[in-house]
Coordinates of C-alpha atoms and ligand atoms in Angstrom, one line a residue:
X24 CA 20.6 -4.6 -8.2
X25 CA 18.2 -3.1 -5.6
X26 CA 15.0 -4.6 -4.4
X27 CA 12.9 -2.1 -2.5
X28 CA 9.9 -3.2 -0.5
X29 CA 7.3 -0.5 0.3
X30 CA 4.8 -1.3 3.1
X31 CA 2.2 0.6 5.2
X32 CA 3.1 1.3 8.8
X33 CA -0.3 2.0 10.3
X34 CA -3.8 0.9 9.1
X35 CA -3.5 1.3 5.3
X36 CA -4.1 4.5 3.4
X37 CA -0.8 6.0 4.4
X38 CA -0.3 7.2 0.8
X39 CA 1.8 4.2 -0.4
X40 CA 0.3 4.5 -3.9
X41 CA 1.8 8.0 -4.4
X42 CA 5.2 7.0 -2.9
X43 CA 5.3 3.9 -5.1
X44 CA 4.4 5.9 -8.2
X45 CA 7.2 8.4 -7.4
X46 CA 9.7 5.6 -6.9
X47 CA 8.5 3.9 -10.1
X48 CA 9.4 6.9 -12.1
X49 CA 12.5 8.0 -10.2
X50 CA 14.3 4.7 -9.8
X51 CA 13.2 3.2 -13.1
X52 CA 12.6 -0.4 -11.8
X53 CA 12.3 -3.1 -14.5
X54 CA 9.5 -4.7 -12.6
X55 CA 6.9 -3.3 -10.2
X56 CA 5.3 -6.2 -8.3
X57 CA 2.4 -6.2 -6.0
X58 CA 1.9 -8.4 -2.9
X59 CA -0.8 -8.0 -0.3
X60 CA -4.4 -9.0 0.0
X61 CA -6.5 -8.1 -3.0
X62 CA -9.0 -5.5 -4.4
X63 CA -9.8 -4.5 -0.9
X64 CA -6.9 -2.0 -1.4
X65 CA -7.4 1.3 -3.0
X66 CA -4.7 3.7 -4.2
X67 CA -5.3 7.2 -5.5
X68 CA -2.5 8.5 -7.8
X69 CA -2.4 12.0 -9.1
X70 CA -0.2 12.8 -12.1
X71 CA -0.6 16.4 -13.2
X72 CA -4.3 17.0 -13.5
X73 CA -5.1 13.2 -14.0
X74 CA -6.3 11.2 -11.0
X75 CA -6.2 7.4 -11.1
X76 CA -7.9 5.2 -8.6
X77 CA -6.6 1.6 -8.7
X78 CA -7.5 -1.5 -6.8
X79 CA -5.7 -4.3 -8.6
X80 CA -2.9 -2.9 -10.7
X81 CA 0.4 -2.0 -9.0
X82 CA 0.5 1.8 -8.4
X83 CA 3.7 2.0 -10.3
X84 CA 2.1 1.5 -13.7
X85 CA 2.6 5.1 -14.8
X86 CA 6.2 4.2 -15.6
X87 CA 5.7 2.9 -19.1
X88 CA 9.0 1.2 -19.3
X89 CA 8.3 -1.1 -16.4
X90 CA 6.4 -4.4 -16.4
X91 CA 3.8 -4.6 -13.7
X92 CA 3.0 -7.9 -11.9
X93 CA 0.8 -9.4 -9.3
X94 CA 2.4 -12.1 -7.1
X95 CA 0.8 -15.5 -6.4
X96 CA -0.1 -14.6 -2.9
X97 CA -2.7 -12.0 -4.0
X98 CA -6.3 -12.7 -4.9
X99 CA -7.6 -11.1 -8.1
X100 CA -11.0 -9.9 -9.2
X101 CA -10.5 -10.5 -13.0
X102 CA -13.2 -8.0 -14.0
X103 CA -11.6 -5.2 -12.0
X104 CA -8.1 -6.1 -13.2
X105 CA -9.0 -6.3 -16.9
X106 CA -10.9 -3.0 -16.7
X107 CA -8.0 -1.2 -15.1
X108 CA -5.5 -2.6 -17.7
X109 CA -7.8 -1.2 -20.4
X110 CA -8.7 2.1 -18.8
X111 CA -5.1 3.0 -17.9
X112 CA -3.6 1.6 -21.1
X113 CA -1.3 -0.9 -19.4
X114 CA -1.9 -3.9 -21.8
X115 CA 1.2 -5.8 -23.0
X116 CA 3.1 -5.1 -19.8
X117 CA 0.7 -6.3 -17.1
X118 CA 1.1 -9.8 -15.7
X119 CA -0.2 -12.1 -13.0
X120 CA 1.1 -15.4 -11.6
X121 CA -0.7 -18.6 -12.4
X122 CA -1.3 -19.1 -8.7
X123 CA -3.0 -15.8 -8.0
X124 CA -6.4 -16.7 -6.4
X125 CA -9.6 -15.8 -8.1
X126 CA -12.5 -13.9 -6.4
X127 CA -15.9 -15.1 -7.6
X128 CA -19.4 -13.9 -7.2
X129 CA -20.0 -16.1 -4.2
X130 CA -17.1 -14.4 -2.4
X131 CA -18.5 -11.0 -3.1
X132 CA -21.9 -12.1 -1.8
X133 CA -20.6 -13.5 1.5
X134 CA -18.4 -10.5 2.1
X135 CA -21.2 -8.0 1.7
X136 CA -23.3 -9.3 4.6
X137 CA -23.0 -10.8 8.1
X138 CA -20.1 -10.7 10.6
X139 CA -17.4 -9.7 8.1
X140 CA -19.4 -6.6 7.0
X141 CA -21.0 -5.7 10.3
X142 CA -18.4 -6.6 12.9
X143 CA -15.1 -6.3 11.1
X144 CA -16.2 -3.5 8.6
X145 CA -14.8 -5.4 5.7
X146 CA -14.5 -3.7 2.3
X147 CA -17.0 -6.1 0.7
X148 CA -14.5 -6.9 -2.0
X149 CA -14.6 -10.7 -1.6
X150 CA -11.0 -10.8 -0.5
X151 CA -11.5 -12.4 2.9
X152 CA -13.9 -15.2 1.7
X153 CA -11.6 -15.9 -1.3
X154 CA -8.6 -16.3 1.1
X155 CA -10.7 -18.6 3.3
X156 CA -11.4 -20.8 0.3
X157 CA -7.8 -20.8 -0.6
X158 CA -7.0 -22.1 3.0
X159 CA -9.6 -24.8 2.3
X160 CA -7.8 -25.6 -1.0
X161 CA -11.0 -25.0 -3.1
X162 CA -10.2 -21.6 -4.6
X163 CA -9.9 -21.2 -8.3
X164 CA -6.5 -20.0 -9.5
X165 CA -5.6 -17.6 -12.4
X166 CA -4.5 -20.6 -14.5
X167 CA -8.1 -21.8 -14.5
X168 CA -9.5 -18.5 -16.0
X169 CA -9.5 -18.1 -19.8
X170 CA -9.7 -14.3 -19.7
X171 CA -6.4 -14.1 -17.8
X172 CA -4.4 -16.6 -20.0
X173 CA -2.5 -14.0 -21.9
X174 CA -1.3 -12.3 -18.7
X175 CA 0.2 -15.3 -17.0
X176 CA 4.0 -15.4 -16.2
X177 CA 6.0 -17.0 -13.5
X178 CA 6.2 -13.9 -11.2
X179 CA 8.8 -15.2 -8.7
X180 CA 11.1 -16.3 -11.6
X181 CA 10.7 -12.9 -13.3
X182 CA 11.4 -11.0 -10.1
X183 CA 14.5 -13.0 -9.1
X184 CA 15.9 -13.1 -12.6
X185 CA 15.6 -9.3 -12.9
X186 CA 17.5 -8.9 -9.7
X187 CA 20.2 -11.4 -10.9
X188 CA 20.6 -9.2 -14.0
X189 CA 21.3 -6.2 -11.9
X190 CA 17.9 -4.6 -12.5
X191 CA 15.9 -2.7 -9.9
X192 CA 12.6 -4.3 -8.6
X193 CA 10.0 -2.3 -6.7
X194 CA 7.8 -4.4 -4.4
X195 CA 4.5 -2.8 -3.5
X196 CA 2.6 -3.8 -0.3
X197 CA -1.0 -3.1 0.4
X198 CA -3.0 -2.3 3.5
X199 CA -0.9 -1.6 6.6
X200 CA 1.0 -3.3 9.4
X201 CA -1.8 -3.2 12.0
X202 CA -4.3 -4.7 9.5
X203 CA -2.0 -7.8 9.4
X204 CA -3.8 -11.1 10.2
X205 CA -0.8 -12.0 12.4
X206 CA 0.4 -8.7 13.8
X207 CA -2.7 -6.4 13.7
X208 CA -5.6 -5.6 16.0
X209 CA -7.3 -9.1 15.5
X210 CA -10.1 -9.7 14.7
X211 CA -10.3 -6.2 13.1
X212 CA -7.8 -7.0 10.4
X213 CA -7.5 -8.1 6.8
X214 CA -7.3 -11.8 5.8
X215 CA -3.4 -12.0 5.3
X216 CA -0.2 -10.9 6.8
X217 CA 0.7 -7.6 5.1
X218 CA 4.0 -6.8 6.8
X219 CA 7.2 -6.8 4.6
X220 CA 7.8 -10.5 5.2
X221 CA 4.3 -11.4 4.1
X222 CA 4.5 -9.2 1.1
X223 CA 7.8 -10.8 0.0
X224 CA 6.4 -14.3 0.5
X225 CA 3.4 -13.2 -1.8
X226 CA 5.8 -12.5 -4.7
X227 CA 8.4 -15.2 -4.0
X228 CA 11.2 -12.9 -2.9
X229 CA 13.4 -14.6 -0.2
X230 CA 14.5 -12.6 2.9
X231 CA 18.2 -12.5 1.8
X232 CA 17.3 -10.8 -1.4
X233 CA 15.6 -7.8 0.1
X234 CA 17.8 -4.6 0.1
X235 CA 15.6 -1.8 1.3
X236 CA 12.3 -1.8 3.3
X237 CA 10.5 1.6 3.3
X238 CA 7.8 1.9 5.8
X239 CA 5.3 4.6 4.9
X240 CA 3.6 6.6 7.7
X241 CA 1.1 9.3 7.2
X242 CA 1.7 12.5 9.3
X243 CA -1.3 11.4 11.3
X244 CA -3.1 8.1 11.7
X245 CA -6.3 7.1 10.0
X246 CA -8.4 4.0 10.1
X247 CA -11.4 3.0 8.1
X248 CA -13.8 0.4 9.4
X249 CA -14.0 -0.9 12.9
X250 CA -11.4 -1.8 15.5
X251 CA -9.3 0.1 18.1
X252 CA -7.7 3.4 17.3
X253 CA -5.8 4.9 20.3
X254 CA -6.5 8.6 21.0
X255 CA -9.2 8.8 18.3
X256 CA -10.4 12.3 17.5
X257 CA -14.0 13.2 17.1
X258 CA -15.1 13.5 13.5
X259 CA -15.5 17.3 14.1
X260 CA -12.0 17.6 15.5
X261 CA -10.6 15.6 12.6
X262 CA -12.4 17.9 10.2
X263 CA -11.1 21.0 11.9
X264 CA -7.5 19.8 11.5
X265 CA -8.2 19.0 7.8
X266 CA -7.8 15.3 8.4
X267 CA -11.3 14.2 7.1
X268 CA -10.6 11.6 4.5
X269 CA -12.9 9.2 2.6
X270 CA -11.9 5.6 1.6
X271 CA -10.9 5.0 -2.0
X272 CA -12.7 1.7 -2.2
X273 CA -15.7 2.1 0.1
X274 CA -16.2 5.9 0.3
X275 CA -16.4 5.5 4.1
X276 CA -15.1 8.4 6.3
X277 CA -11.8 7.5 7.9
X278 CA -11.3 7.9 11.6
X279 CA -8.3 9.9 12.7
X280 CA -5.7 10.4 15.4
X281 CA -2.3 12.0 16.0
X282 CA 0.9 10.4 14.8
X283 CA 1.3 7.4 17.1
X284 CA 4.9 6.7 18.1
X285 CA 4.1 3.4 19.9
X286 CA 2.5 2.0 16.7
X287 CA 5.3 3.4 14.6
X288 CA 8.1 1.8 16.7
X289 CA 6.4 -1.5 16.5
X290 CA 5.9 -1.2 12.7
X291 CA 9.7 -0.4 12.3
X292 CA 10.5 -3.6 14.3
X293 CA 8.0 -5.9 12.5
X294 CA 9.0 -4.7 9.0
X295 CA 12.8 -4.4 9.7
X296 CA 12.5 -0.9 8.1
X297 CA 15.7 0.6 6.6
X298 CA 13.9 3.9 5.7
X299 CA 10.8 5.8 6.6
X300 CA 8.6 7.7 4.2
X301 CA 6.3 10.4 5.7
X302 CA 3.3 11.5 3.7
X303 CA 1.0 14.5 3.8
X304 CA 3.4 16.7 5.7
X305 CA 1.6 19.6 3.9
X306 CA -1.6 18.7 5.7
X307 CA 0.1 19.2 9.1
X308 CA 2.2 22.1 7.9
X309 CA 0.4 23.9 5.0
X310 CA 3.5 26.0 4.3
X311 CA 5.3 22.8 3.0
X312 CA 2.9 22.3 0.2
X313 CA 4.7 21.4 -3.0
X314 CA 8.1 21.8 -1.5
X315 CA 10.9 19.6 -3.1
X316 CA 13.8 20.4 -0.8
X317 CA 14.2 19.8 3.0
X318 CA 15.9 23.2 3.4
X319 CA 12.7 24.9 2.2
X320 CA 10.3 23.7 4.9
X321 CA 9.6 25.5 8.2
X322 CA 11.6 24.8 11.3
X323 CA 8.5 23.3 12.9
X324 CA 8.1 20.8 10.1
X325 CA 11.8 20.0 10.2
X326 CA 11.6 19.3 13.9
X327 CA 8.5 17.0 13.3
X328 CA 10.7 15.0 10.9
X329 CA 13.8 15.0 13.1
X330 CA 11.8 13.9 16.1
X331 CA 10.5 10.9 14.1
X332 CA 14.1 10.0 13.1
X333 CA 15.3 10.3 16.7
X334 CA 12.5 8.3 18.3
X335 CA 12.4 5.6 15.6
X336 CA 16.2 5.5 15.0
X337 CA 15.6 5.2 11.2
X338 CA 16.1 7.9 8.5
X339 CA 13.1 9.7 7.0
X340 CA 14.2 9.6 3.3
X341 CA 11.0 10.4 1.3
X342 CA 8.5 13.1 2.4
X343 CA 5.2 13.7 0.7
X344 CA 4.3 17.4 0.4
X345 CA 1.2 17.2 -1.8
X346 CA -1.0 14.9 -3.8
X347 CA 0.9 14.9 -7.1
X348 CA 3.5 12.3 -7.8
X349 CA 6.3 14.8 -7.8
X350 CA 5.3 16.6 -4.6
X351 CA 8.2 14.9 -2.8
X352 CA 11.3 15.7 -0.9
X353 CA 13.8 12.9 -1.7
X354 CA 16.6 12.8 0.9
X355 CA 18.2 9.5 -0.3
Ligands
IMP1 P1 -11.3 -6.8 4.4 O1 -9.8 -6.8 4.1 O2 -12.1 -6.2 3.2 O3 -11.8 -8.1 4.9 O4 -11.5 -5.7 5.6 C1 -11.0 -5.9 6.9 C2 -10.6 -4.6 7.6 O5 -9.4 -4.1 6.9 C3 -11.7 -3.5 7.5 O6 -11.6 -2.8 8.7 C4 -11.2 -2.7 6.3 O7 -11.7 -1.4 6.4 C5 -9.7 -2.8 6.4 N1 -9.0 -2.7 5.1 C6 -8.8 -3.6 4.2 N2 -8.1 -3.2 3.2 C7 -7.8 -1.9 3.5 C8 -7.0 -0.9 2.8 O8 -6.5 -1.0 1.7 N3 -7.0 0.4 3.4 C9 -7.6 0.6 4.6 N4 -8.3 -0.3 5.3 C10 -8.4 -1.6 4.7
MG2 MG1 -6.1 2.9 0.3

């Protein structure tokens, strides 16, 4: 059995969705299970000429043999989830835990104005206000919502029993280490802990049952919304480097900076990473685009990777070389 936990190492948008989709196909997990905050996350997945944008479903849903699940720690917007299940043809194998929290209209309303929107730059998805209600013990749970009845399973029991039967389980985190409510740049953070420990708690996976923790870093750092970003480039400089990106959920332009070793070191520590994944190497080194073998990339790109391994004392096992799921160098 192998349980593999994938989390973001910077401020979200590291490209976890693509890495998770690759692992979901390559490692054939029986269950792909999502922890993290809620529909404030957005993942873009490109499979051939098809592009999927998901906010609720685990990104690994393209593996049709896998069950996809959402752990009890996550808050759900039922309308978004049900639409994604239908649009992406995942019915019959999508499940939620009875204790997933439910985002209601009032949460969306309070998230779209005031301090959260203006000061924190929240995504307006209702995730923060729903988690606040959960802390107040007044939030509705999935078990209280008729439209979710057919999706409910005991997610922690399913995950742990798959591992006991020697199956692989892929655990998908959302957001990134420095958006963690505990470890991030408070108050400019999301409403949960989103480091590996928090993600495992969200799905009911105990610390002794975690085998691999893959921390995903993009080849440069981006941050959407407010809050500190060391060595931030001007939007023009970011554009010149080809680092202009726009958020999946909000469409806002992401701020950008060079790869940050101080943040990365701390992310390795906080997540007890066993492996590193580096995404968008082709944006930094265009000659790497679409490459599938480490031997094929330029010496400059190789030294970028070796430098990361040396400084962070952790192997870089999976490298993204393009937007499609299979644009990957897998060195495991
Ligand atoms: P909230 O989680 O919607 O309350 O937003 C709080 C902060 O976290 C804002 O700066 C958001 O831009 C940021 N944030 C939340 N989720 C994500 C994500 O999935 N990717 C990137 N930033 C996020
Ligand atoms: Mg995203």
